[in-house]
Amino acid sequence: MLNSRLSSSLRSTTASGLVIIAGLLGTVSSTLAQTVTSTNPTSGREAWISSAANIVIPQGRTIRTRTGIEAVAIQSVHADVSIEDQVATTTLEITLSNASGSALETEMVLPVPEGAIVKGFVLDGIKTNEGQARILPKDEARRIYESIVRQTRDPGLVEFLGTAAIRTSVFPVPASGTQKLRISYEQIVKVDGNRVDYTLPRTESVTATGTEWTASINIKSAKPIGTVYSPSHQWTVERKGAGEMKIAISKEQGNAPGSLRLSYLLGGTSDGMSTTVFTYPDPDVAGGKGGYFLMVASPGTVADRPKVKREVTVVIDRSGSMQGQKIEQAKKAALQTISALDSGESFNIIDYSDSVKAFNPTAVVKNADTLKNASDYISNIKAIGGTNLHDALVESLSAKPVDTSAMPLVLFLTDGRATIGQTAELAIRDNAAKANQHNRRVFSFGVGFDVNAPLLTTVAEAARGTSTFVMPDEDVEVKVGKVFRQLSGPTLASPTFTDASAKGGKSSLIADVMPATLPDLFEGDQLVIVGQYLTTSSGTITLAGQSFGKDASHSITINPDTATTRNAFVPRLWAGRKIAFLTDQIRRMGADGTADAHKAEVKELTEEIVRLSTRWGILTEYTAFLADETTNLADATTVRELAAKPMAEAAADRGGITGVAKEINQNVQKYQAELSTQNCWTDGQMRQVRITSVQNCGDQAMLRRNNRWVDTKVYQAVQANKLDATKVDQTIKVGSSEYFTLCNTLEQQGRQTLLAQEGEIELLLDGKRVLITPQ
């Protein structure tokens, strides 16, 4: 009812040529409220043109409508979102600043989801009359967006085609001052089965910087909430109850480009498991019949759920290099771990240098006496001698558990490479795997930089665990404690993800699933699996494992009919993990220092890494050369030569600060669950690197070359001799009728962001090179 009332009011307002919002500070002067109309050559209908000096799009930029004027800066935006039973209320608190000596006329165009309804508008603390802030339906919003593009030749708003909009009247931002706005709108969020999806539209531009974004979301549901997943950004999640969660995003994450996307799962099976699947169609998969999928599963948190006992073995490196603060922190970490065990759980302490010792021949059940005795044992550990890493690993993995119903865990600490006994990396990892007959889970901790980083990761992953690296200025006790707190209440052990209809072990439904070996699921965990689907028909996949000593399985449907290019995060996350997997193969070849012996294999892996990096715009330290504007990406030979050196370093760097940095990057990318739109990684000095010359646009990518953004598919077509590197087939000017025809075409494909870049744009469209110019 409210929506229809606003739409009716909007039609009468725009027809009479009045402003969209009035009464912001009492009466808006006729000068500030002036608007102009013109005819849209593509539709024949009137379109709005702003008389304001600045048009503010809170999602990412300010557009100046005239030359020679200062730009109003979007200083900060805070989004406060409340979602209750699928009704979302979004409140944006926006601070604008004006550094010039004169007041600047400004208006705001706010892209919002279709169907949204304005709830309120506040300007400097004065509330306007209800109903004065009007929603423009997406067709009217399109005319606004197109009019601004025609007037300014700035394509920034093109990426929001398909959304509705809120447009304010013109208001002043005071000289050398700030103007604060608060606007709220309400929407019905999308529901897909047990999944509820929320999106806050924002720019994808990596060059839109300077605005401080923060956000908080409070979710309330009558049904229990299983888990919250965001493919776009990292959030901190606090569960307030079975049906309530509070979520927040940091300034660093909030400043990363892209719409804020969030999904939460309702209900679940009787054991609390919640699952959902996102799909994306791709004509290059399975002859055009397939695409990519992303599955999210979480056991959630269920009251009164039984707990699986744990048997924990803490392994402490007491070699001479651990002397001082490191050994004291390691001892505190060991005591903290066993003290945190529940009554009835068991533990052991193993310590090693030249030789290997143990608190007890087998694990003991935690009680007051064993805890006191273990504390005395730990306090007497002294750091001296070399590092017999091999024997310590074999000893900790080969011991028979005292309680076969418990999950056996090993926390393995070391600050160095093997120097005593067996020191060959291949032999150590192979013997560790052979010794682990009782399926102990290994969580390794590399303290400092003098460790064999790939070895620690390989041993851990082979045992369904993870590796963690403790920097020289970090506390060992804190890092170990953080990992151990996440190992509470294992709910699905030894999980598998399989196609029950597979014949001969080969599935006709899915392929290239990552991770290949799934980690155990603990209380509150979230498992994100990506892969390819190979058919146009729906199929069922089974997620199975051991749950509280019993077999458990969950059927999950992959339905290609739900596939959409708007789920472009799915293939991009798959490609990121695939690149990490391929790079890992090269790093493992360096275990015995004979990577050159695998030259043909390394070359094949390298070419696939470069292909995926180029296609999807996913850069790592090994493919950073793709972002260098001097790199001739049209020359396949040059690209191969530039990739050879960093890939050789990938195999050679086992330790030291560069080796640890590479392993940290690998660990992040192999299990990446949200996009890295700025292509971030840690360099050899432990500094964060961000690339802003690569632009992800939906399911495509662009590289900046001087003042031109080039579709990466152009380079791939040239390298394959499918395109003339010297010839542009068509030139289109921004704001022309051909331009907006192209906008409409790309919008239907969910790819309009390709046209929202500043400067020239070069695309591959229907096998032709098309150049879009701003003039």
PDB file of C-alpha atoms in Angstrom, residues 196-439:
ATOM      1  CA  VAL A 196      17.770 -15.345   2.934  1.00  0.00           C
ATOM      2  CA  ASP A 197      19.848 -12.967   0.771  1.00  0.00           C
ATOM      3  CA  TYR A 198      20.576  -9.301   1.495  1.00  0.00           C
ATOM      4  CA  THR A 199      22.504  -6.926  -0.780  1.00  0.00           C
ATOM      5  CA  LEU A 200      23.556  -3.317  -0.256  1.00  0.00           C
ATOM      6  CA  PRO A 201      24.491  -1.971  -3.722  1.00  0.00           C
ATOM      7  CA  ARG A 202      27.958  -0.377  -3.857  1.00  0.00           C
ATOM      8  CA  THR A 203      30.521   0.344  -6.524  1.00  0.00           C
ATOM      9  CA  GLU A 204      32.913  -2.374  -7.674  1.00  0.00           C
ATOM     10  CA  SER A 205      35.525   0.193  -8.691  1.00  0.00           C
ATOM     11  CA  VAL A 206      38.960  -0.420  -7.177  1.00  0.00           C
ATOM     12  CA  THR A 207      39.855   3.246  -7.800  1.00  0.00           C
ATOM     13  CA  ALA A 208      36.962   4.668  -5.740  1.00  0.00           C
ATOM     14  CA  THR A 209      38.911   5.476  -2.579  1.00  0.00           C
ATOM     15  CA  GLY A 210      38.814   7.916   0.306  1.00  0.00           C
ATOM     16  CA  THR A 211      35.414   7.018   1.742  1.00  0.00           C
ATOM     17  CA  GLU A 212      35.394   5.301   5.108  1.00  0.00           C
ATOM     18  CA  TRP A 213      32.717   2.587   5.097  1.00  0.00           C
ATOM     19  CA  THR A 214      31.513   0.650   8.125  1.00  0.00           C
ATOM     20  CA  ALA A 215      28.447  -1.508   8.548  1.00  0.00           C
ATOM     21  CA  SER A 216      26.554  -3.444  11.170  1.00  0.00           C
ATOM     22  CA  ILE A 217      23.657  -5.853  10.639  1.00  0.00           C
ATOM     23  CA  ASN A 218      21.317  -7.248  13.251  1.00  0.00           C
ATOM     24  CA  ILE A 219      19.320 -10.318  12.180  1.00  0.00           C
ATOM     25  CA  LYS A 220      16.293 -11.600  14.058  1.00  0.00           C
ATOM     26  CA  SER A 221      14.301 -14.635  12.986  1.00  0.00           C
ATOM     27  CA  ALA A 222      11.481 -16.681  14.462  1.00  0.00           C
ATOM     28  CA  LYS A 223      13.323 -19.738  13.114  1.00  0.00           C
ATOM     29  CA  PRO A 224      16.808 -20.726  14.292  1.00  0.00           C
ATOM     30  CA  ILE A 225      19.635 -19.256  12.198  1.00  0.00           C
ATOM     31  CA  GLY A 226      22.127 -21.885  11.065  1.00  0.00           C
ATOM     32  CA  THR A 227      24.942 -19.712   9.750  1.00  0.00           C
ATOM     33  CA  VAL A 228      25.764 -16.425   8.024  1.00  0.00           C
ATOM     34  CA  TYR A 229      27.813 -16.338   4.810  1.00  0.00           C
ATOM     35  CA  SER A 230      29.158 -13.401   2.814  1.00  0.00           C
ATOM     36  CA  PRO A 231      30.915 -13.926  -0.526  1.00  0.00           C
ATOM     37  CA  SER A 232      31.897 -10.258  -0.711  1.00  0.00           C
ATOM     38  CA  HIS A 233      33.531  -9.262   2.588  1.00  0.00           C
ATOM     39  CA  GLN A 234      34.791 -10.610   5.906  1.00  0.00           C
ATOM     40  CA  TRP A 235      32.433  -9.948   8.817  1.00  0.00           C
ATOM     41  CA  THR A 236      32.647 -10.562  12.528  1.00  0.00           C
ATOM     42  CA  VAL A 237      29.641 -12.588  13.675  1.00  0.00           C
ATOM     43  CA  GLU A 238      28.252 -12.675  17.198  1.00  0.00           C
ATOM     44  CA  ARG A 239      25.421 -15.065  17.994  1.00  0.00           C
ATOM     45  CA  LYS A 240      22.954 -13.489  20.412  1.00  0.00           C
ATOM     46  CA  GLY A 241      20.555 -16.420  20.466  1.00  0.00           C
ATOM     47  CA  ALA A 242      19.188 -19.245  18.318  1.00  0.00           C
ATOM     48  CA  GLY A 243      17.365 -16.772  16.083  1.00  0.00           C
ATOM     49  CA  GLU A 244      19.484 -13.644  16.466  1.00  0.00           C
ATOM     50  CA  MET A 245      22.895 -12.643  15.159  1.00  0.00           C
ATOM     51  CA  LYS A 246      24.851  -9.394  15.214  1.00  0.00           C
ATOM     52  CA  ILE A 247      27.298  -8.829  12.381  1.00  0.00           C
ATOM     53  CA  ALA A 248      29.835  -6.058  11.801  1.00  0.00           C
ATOM     54  CA  ILE A 249      32.405  -5.134   9.183  1.00  0.00           C
ATOM     55  CA  SER A 250      35.671  -3.368   9.922  1.00  0.00           C
ATOM     56  CA  LYS A 251      36.823  -0.149   8.262  1.00  0.00           C
ATOM     57  CA  GLU A 252      39.486  -2.054   6.318  1.00  0.00           C
ATOM     58  CA  GLN A 253      36.999  -4.562   4.974  1.00  0.00           C
ATOM     59  CA  GLY A 254      34.297  -1.943   4.491  1.00  0.00           C
ATOM     60  CA  ASN A 255      36.608   0.071   2.260  1.00  0.00           C
ATOM     61  CA  ALA A 256      37.132  -2.899  -0.061  1.00  0.00           C
ATOM     62  CA  PRO A 257      35.025  -2.384  -3.211  1.00  0.00           C
ATOM     63  CA  GLY A 258      31.889  -4.252  -4.165  1.00  0.00           C
ATOM     64  CA  SER A 259      28.315  -4.559  -2.972  1.00  0.00           C
ATOM     65  CA  LEU A 260      27.855  -5.853   0.555  1.00  0.00           C
ATOM     66  CA  ARG A 261      26.312  -9.300   0.078  1.00  0.00           C
ATOM     67  CA  LEU A 262      25.102 -11.403   2.951  1.00  0.00           C
ATOM     68  CA  SER A 263      23.130 -14.650   3.197  1.00  0.00           C
ATOM     69  CA  TYR A 264      21.877 -16.498   6.232  1.00  0.00           C
ATOM     70  CA  LEU A 265      20.461 -19.998   6.476  1.00  0.00           C
ATOM     71  CA  LEU A 266      17.361 -20.832   8.458  1.00  0.00           C
ATOM     72  CA  GLY A 267      16.528 -24.026  10.285  1.00  0.00           C
ATOM     73  CA  GLY A 268      18.456 -27.101   9.286  1.00  0.00           C
ATOM     74  CA  THR A 269      18.248 -30.845   9.822  1.00  0.00           C
ATOM     75  CA  SER A 270      17.570 -32.441  13.199  1.00  0.00           C
ATOM     76  CA  ASP A 271      21.313 -32.366  13.947  1.00  0.00           C
ATOM     77  CA  GLY A 272      21.486 -28.656  13.096  1.00  0.00           C
ATOM     78  CA  MET A 273      23.161 -28.976   9.680  1.00  0.00           C
ATOM     79  CA  SER A 274      22.217 -26.171   7.266  1.00  0.00           C
ATOM     80  CA  THR A 275      23.215 -26.187   3.595  1.00  0.00           C
ATOM     81  CA  THR A 276      22.691 -24.082   0.490  1.00  0.00           C
ATOM     82  CA  VAL A 277      24.042 -23.914  -3.063  1.00  0.00           C
ATOM     83  CA  PHE A 278      24.806 -20.975  -5.393  1.00  0.00           C
ATOM     84  CA  THR A 279      25.241 -21.703  -9.126  1.00  0.00           C
ATOM     85  CA  TYR A 280      26.689 -19.827 -12.090  1.00  0.00           C
ATOM     86  CA  PRO A 281      26.358 -20.854 -15.778  1.00  0.00           C
ATOM     87  CA  ASP A 282      29.445 -20.920 -17.983  1.00  0.00           C
ATOM     88  CA  PRO A 283      29.498 -21.768 -21.706  1.00  0.00           C
ATOM     89  CA  ASP A 284      33.120 -22.925 -21.370  1.00  0.00           C
ATOM     90  CA  VAL A 285      32.227 -25.757 -18.960  1.00  0.00           C
ATOM     91  CA  ALA A 286      31.001 -29.126 -20.240  1.00  0.00           C
ATOM     92  CA  GLY A 287      30.377 -27.845 -23.747  1.00  0.00           C
ATOM     93  CA  GLY A 288      28.016 -25.115 -22.571  1.00  0.00           C
ATOM     94  CA  LYS A 289      25.933 -27.452 -20.412  1.00  0.00           C
ATOM     95  CA  GLY A 290      27.681 -26.720 -17.137  1.00  0.00           C
ATOM     96  CA  GLY A 291      28.948 -24.047 -14.841  1.00  0.00           C
ATOM     97  CA  TYR A 292      30.181 -23.559 -11.297  1.00  0.00           C
ATOM     98  CA  PHE A 293      28.646 -24.171  -7.890  1.00  0.00           C
ATOM     99  CA  LEU A 294      29.407 -23.048  -4.351  1.00  0.00           C
ATOM    100  CA  MET A 295      28.003 -25.002  -1.419  1.00  0.00           C
ATOM    101  CA  VAL A 296      27.848 -23.685   2.150  1.00  0.00           C
ATOM    102  CA  ALA A 297      27.315 -26.088   5.038  1.00  0.00           C
ATOM    103  CA  SER A 298      27.317 -25.421   8.752  1.00  0.00           C
ATOM    104  CA  PRO A 299      26.416 -27.524  11.782  1.00  0.00           C
ATOM    105  CA  GLY A 300      25.397 -24.319  13.533  1.00  0.00           C
ATOM    106  CA  THR A 301      24.926 -24.293  17.270  1.00  0.00           C
ATOM    107  CA  VAL A 302      22.369 -26.676  18.764  1.00  0.00           C
ATOM    108  CA  ALA A 303      21.407 -26.619  22.432  1.00  0.00           C
ATOM    109  CA  ASP A 304      22.005 -29.838  24.373  1.00  0.00           C
ATOM    110  CA  ARG A 305      23.910 -31.393  21.472  1.00  0.00           C
ATOM    111  CA  PRO A 306      26.232 -34.134  22.773  1.00  0.00           C
ATOM    112  CA  LYS A 307      29.936 -33.394  22.729  1.00  0.00           C
ATOM    113  CA  VAL A 308      32.613 -35.585  21.226  1.00  0.00           C
ATOM    114  CA  LYS A 309      35.572 -36.037  23.532  1.00  0.00           C
ATOM    115  CA  ARG A 310      39.056 -35.035  22.401  1.00  0.00           C
ATOM    116  CA  GLU A 311      42.459 -36.553  23.016  1.00  0.00           C
ATOM    117  CA  VAL A 312      45.029 -33.785  22.664  1.00  0.00           C
ATOM    118  CA  THR A 313      48.780 -34.241  22.302  1.00  0.00           C
ATOM    119  CA  VAL A 314      50.792 -31.032  22.617  1.00  0.00           C
ATOM    120  CA  VAL A 315      54.246 -31.329  21.027  1.00  0.00           C
ATOM    121  CA  ILE A 316      56.807 -28.709  22.151  1.00  0.00           C
ATOM    122  CA  ASP A 317      60.081 -27.915  20.397  1.00  0.00           C
ATOM    123  CA  ARG A 318      62.715 -27.482  23.149  1.00  0.00           C
ATOM    124  CA  SER A 319      65.714 -27.011  20.859  1.00  0.00           C
ATOM    125  CA  GLY A 320      68.267 -24.341  21.715  1.00  0.00           C
ATOM    126  CA  SER A 321      66.750 -21.814  19.341  1.00  0.00           C
ATOM    127  CA  MET A 322      63.579 -21.799  21.483  1.00  0.00           C
ATOM    128  CA  GLN A 323      65.424 -20.285  24.458  1.00  0.00           C
ATOM    129  CA  GLY A 324      63.955 -17.240  26.116  1.00  0.00           C
ATOM    130  CA  GLN A 325      60.495 -15.877  25.437  1.00  0.00           C
ATOM    131  CA  LYS A 326      59.542 -18.510  22.832  1.00  0.00           C
ATOM    132  CA  ILE A 327      59.901 -21.530  25.114  1.00  0.00           C
ATOM    133  CA  GLU A 328      58.094 -19.767  27.954  1.00  0.00           C
ATOM    134  CA  GLN A 329      55.188 -18.891  25.671  1.00  0.00           C
ATOM    135  CA  ALA A 330      55.108 -22.438  24.278  1.00  0.00           C
ATOM    136  CA  LYS A 331      54.963 -23.873  27.812  1.00  0.00           C
ATOM    137  CA  LYS A 332      52.135 -21.501  28.710  1.00  0.00           C
ATOM    138  CA  ALA A 333      50.309 -22.531  25.536  1.00  0.00           C
ATOM    139  CA  ALA A 334      50.605 -26.212  26.494  1.00  0.00           C
ATOM    140  CA  LEU A 335      49.299 -25.598  30.004  1.00  0.00           C
ATOM    141  CA  GLN A 336      46.503 -23.393  28.708  1.00  0.00           C
ATOM    142  CA  THR A 337      45.431 -26.110  26.246  1.00  0.00           C
ATOM    143  CA  ILE A 338      45.237 -29.001  28.674  1.00  0.00           C
ATOM    144  CA  SER A 339      43.571 -26.787  31.301  1.00  0.00           C
ATOM    145  CA  ALA A 340      40.835 -25.934  28.788  1.00  0.00           C
ATOM    146  CA  LEU A 341      39.928 -29.588  28.235  1.00  0.00           C
ATOM    147  CA  ASP A 342      36.611 -30.789  29.570  1.00  0.00           C
ATOM    148  CA  SER A 343      36.376 -33.343  32.316  1.00  0.00           C
ATOM    149  CA  GLY A 344      36.859 -36.829  30.873  1.00  0.00           C
ATOM    150  CA  GLU A 345      38.963 -35.667  27.931  1.00  0.00           C
ATOM    151  CA  SER A 346      42.575 -36.832  27.732  1.00  0.00           C
ATOM    152  CA  PHE A 347      45.987 -35.388  26.903  1.00  0.00           C
ATOM    153  CA  ASN A 348      49.709 -35.949  26.657  1.00  0.00           C
ATOM    154  CA  ILE A 349      52.784 -33.714  26.383  1.00  0.00           C
ATOM    155  CA  ILE A 350      55.686 -34.556  24.061  1.00  0.00           C
ATOM    156  CA  ASP A 351      58.823 -32.418  23.983  1.00  0.00           C
ATOM    157  CA  TYR A 352      61.813 -32.771  21.718  1.00  0.00           C
ATOM    158  CA  SER A 353      65.247 -31.454  20.746  1.00  0.00           C
ATOM    159  CA  ASP A 354      68.028 -33.997  19.987  1.00  0.00           C
ATOM    160  CA  SER A 355      65.809 -36.634  21.583  1.00  0.00           C
ATOM    161  CA  VAL A 356      62.082 -37.076  22.187  1.00  0.00           C
ATOM    162  CA  LYS A 357      60.515 -37.253  25.654  1.00  0.00           C
ATOM    163  CA  ALA A 358      56.936 -37.555  26.878  1.00  0.00           C
ATOM    164  CA  PHE A 359      54.951 -36.716  29.993  1.00  0.00           C
ATOM    165  CA  ASN A 360      53.431 -40.224  29.854  1.00  0.00           C
ATOM    166  CA  PRO A 361      53.779 -43.253  27.549  1.00  0.00           C
ATOM    167  CA  THR A 362      50.099 -42.807  26.603  1.00  0.00           C
ATOM    168  CA  ALA A 363      47.517 -40.087  27.011  1.00  0.00           C
ATOM    169  CA  VAL A 364      45.970 -39.595  30.448  1.00  0.00           C
ATOM    170  CA  VAL A 365      42.465 -38.493  31.412  1.00  0.00           C
ATOM    171  CA  LYS A 366      42.316 -34.953  32.702  1.00  0.00           C
ATOM    172  CA  ASN A 367      41.699 -34.610  36.419  1.00  0.00           C
ATOM    173  CA  ALA A 368      43.187 -32.560  39.235  1.00  0.00           C
ATOM    174  CA  ASP A 369      46.105 -34.938  39.763  1.00  0.00           C
ATOM    175  CA  THR A 370      47.093 -35.378  36.099  1.00  0.00           C
ATOM    176  CA  LEU A 371      46.756 -31.655  35.508  1.00  0.00           C
ATOM    177  CA  LYS A 372      49.084 -30.857  38.441  1.00  0.00           C
ATOM    178  CA  ASN A 373      51.616 -33.477  37.360  1.00  0.00           C
ATOM    179  CA  ALA A 374      51.560 -32.181  33.781  1.00  0.00           C
ATOM    180  CA  SER A 375      52.031 -28.621  35.013  1.00  0.00           C
ATOM    181  CA  ASP A 376      55.132 -29.704  36.959  1.00  0.00           C
ATOM    182  CA  TYR A 377      56.447 -31.553  33.908  1.00  0.00           C
ATOM    183  CA  ILE A 378      55.944 -28.549  31.628  1.00  0.00           C
ATOM    184  CA  SER A 379      57.636 -26.157  34.047  1.00  0.00           C
ATOM    185  CA  ASN A 380      60.806 -28.287  33.955  1.00  0.00           C
ATOM    186  CA  ILE A 381      61.177 -28.252  30.161  1.00  0.00           C
ATOM    187  CA  LYS A 382      64.433 -26.509  29.151  1.00  0.00           C
ATOM    188  CA  ALA A 383      65.453 -25.352  25.681  1.00  0.00           C
ATOM    189  CA  ILE A 384      68.729 -26.925  24.527  1.00  0.00           C
ATOM    190  CA  GLY A 385      70.024 -28.968  21.590  1.00  0.00           C
ATOM    191  CA  GLY A 386      69.043 -29.516  17.951  1.00  0.00           C
ATOM    192  CA  THR A 387      65.713 -30.266  16.246  1.00  0.00           C
ATOM    193  CA  ASN A 388      64.701 -33.913  15.766  1.00  0.00           C
ATOM    194  CA  LEU A 389      61.465 -32.972  14.037  1.00  0.00           C
ATOM    195  CA  HIS A 390      61.028 -36.331  12.291  1.00  0.00           C
ATOM    196  CA  ASP A 391      61.034 -38.491  15.432  1.00  0.00           C
ATOM    197  CA  ALA A 392      58.775 -36.068  17.304  1.00  0.00           C
ATOM    198  CA  LEU A 393      56.193 -36.217  14.542  1.00  0.00           C
ATOM    199  CA  VAL A 394      56.286 -39.998  14.259  1.00  0.00           C
ATOM    200  CA  GLU A 395      56.076 -40.389  18.059  1.00  0.00           C
ATOM    201  CA  SER A 396      53.055 -38.104  18.374  1.00  0.00           C
ATOM    202  CA  LEU A 397      51.190 -39.714  15.463  1.00  0.00           C
ATOM    203  CA  SER A 398      51.855 -43.399  16.098  1.00  0.00           C
ATOM    204  CA  ALA A 399      50.614 -43.651  19.703  1.00  0.00           C
ATOM    205  CA  LYS A 400      47.381 -45.592  20.106  1.00  0.00           C
ATOM    206  CA  PRO A 401      44.493 -43.468  21.522  1.00  0.00           C
ATOM    207  CA  VAL A 402      43.332 -44.422  25.025  1.00  0.00           C
ATOM    208  CA  ASP A 403      39.698 -43.733  24.061  1.00  0.00           C
ATOM    209  CA  THR A 404      38.746 -44.823  20.546  1.00  0.00           C
ATOM    210  CA  SER A 405      35.545 -42.734  20.685  1.00  0.00           C
ATOM    211  CA  ALA A 406      37.524 -39.530  21.150  1.00  0.00           C
ATOM    212  CA  MET A 407      38.873 -37.382  18.305  1.00  0.00           C
ATOM    213  CA  PRO A 408      42.699 -37.432  18.514  1.00  0.00           C
ATOM    214  CA  LEU A 409      44.323 -34.016  17.948  1.00  0.00           C
ATOM    215  CA  VAL A 410      48.010 -33.079  17.738  1.00  0.00           C
ATOM    216  CA  LEU A 411      49.198 -29.504  18.297  1.00  0.00           C
ATOM    217  CA  PHE A 412      52.733 -29.491  16.906  1.00  0.00           C
ATOM    218  CA  LEU A 413      55.045 -26.539  17.678  1.00  0.00           C
ATOM    219  CA  THR A 414      58.452 -25.853  16.149  1.00  0.00           C
ATOM    220  CA  ASP A 415      60.673 -22.859  15.474  1.00  0.00           C
ATOM    221  CA  GLY A 416      63.153 -24.508  13.136  1.00  0.00           C
ATOM    222  CA  ARG A 417      63.916 -26.977  10.408  1.00  0.00           C
ATOM    223  CA  ALA A 418      64.953 -30.571  11.055  1.00  0.00           C
ATOM    224  CA  THR A 419      68.656 -30.708  12.024  1.00  0.00           C
ATOM    225  CA  ILE A 420      68.902 -34.050  13.841  1.00  0.00           C
ATOM    226  CA  GLY A 421      68.028 -37.534  12.551  1.00  0.00           C
ATOM    227  CA  GLN A 422      66.012 -37.669   9.337  1.00  0.00           C
ATOM    228  CA  THR A 423      66.150 -34.194   7.766  1.00  0.00           C
ATOM    229  CA  ALA A 424      64.877 -34.807   4.213  1.00  0.00           C
ATOM    230  CA  GLU A 425      61.527 -33.083   3.690  1.00  0.00           C
ATOM    231  CA  LEU A 426      60.059 -35.818   1.487  1.00  0.00           C
ATOM    232  CA  ALA A 427      60.979 -38.560   3.939  1.00  0.00           C
ATOM    233  CA  ILE A 428      59.589 -36.619   6.903  1.00  0.00           C
ATOM    234  CA  ARG A 429      56.208 -35.986   5.303  1.00  0.00           C
ATOM    235  CA  ASP A 430      55.948 -39.551   3.941  1.00  0.00           C
ATOM    236  CA  ASN A 431      56.894 -41.169   7.259  1.00  0.00           C
ATOM    237  CA  ALA A 432      54.474 -38.908   9.139  1.00  0.00           C
ATOM    238  CA  ALA A 433      51.646 -40.060   6.869  1.00  0.00           C
ATOM    239  CA  LYS A 434      52.585 -43.719   7.358  1.00  0.00           C
ATOM    240  CA  ALA A 435      52.762 -43.310  11.139  1.00  0.00           C
ATOM    241  CA  ASN A 436      49.302 -41.753  11.372  1.00  0.00           C
ATOM    242  CA  GLN A 437      47.362 -45.009  11.474  1.00  0.00           C
ATOM    243  CA  HIS A 438      44.907 -43.633  14.031  1.00  0.00           C
ATOM    244  CA  ASN A 439      43.829 -40.636  11.964  1.00  0.00           C
TER     245      ASN A 439
END
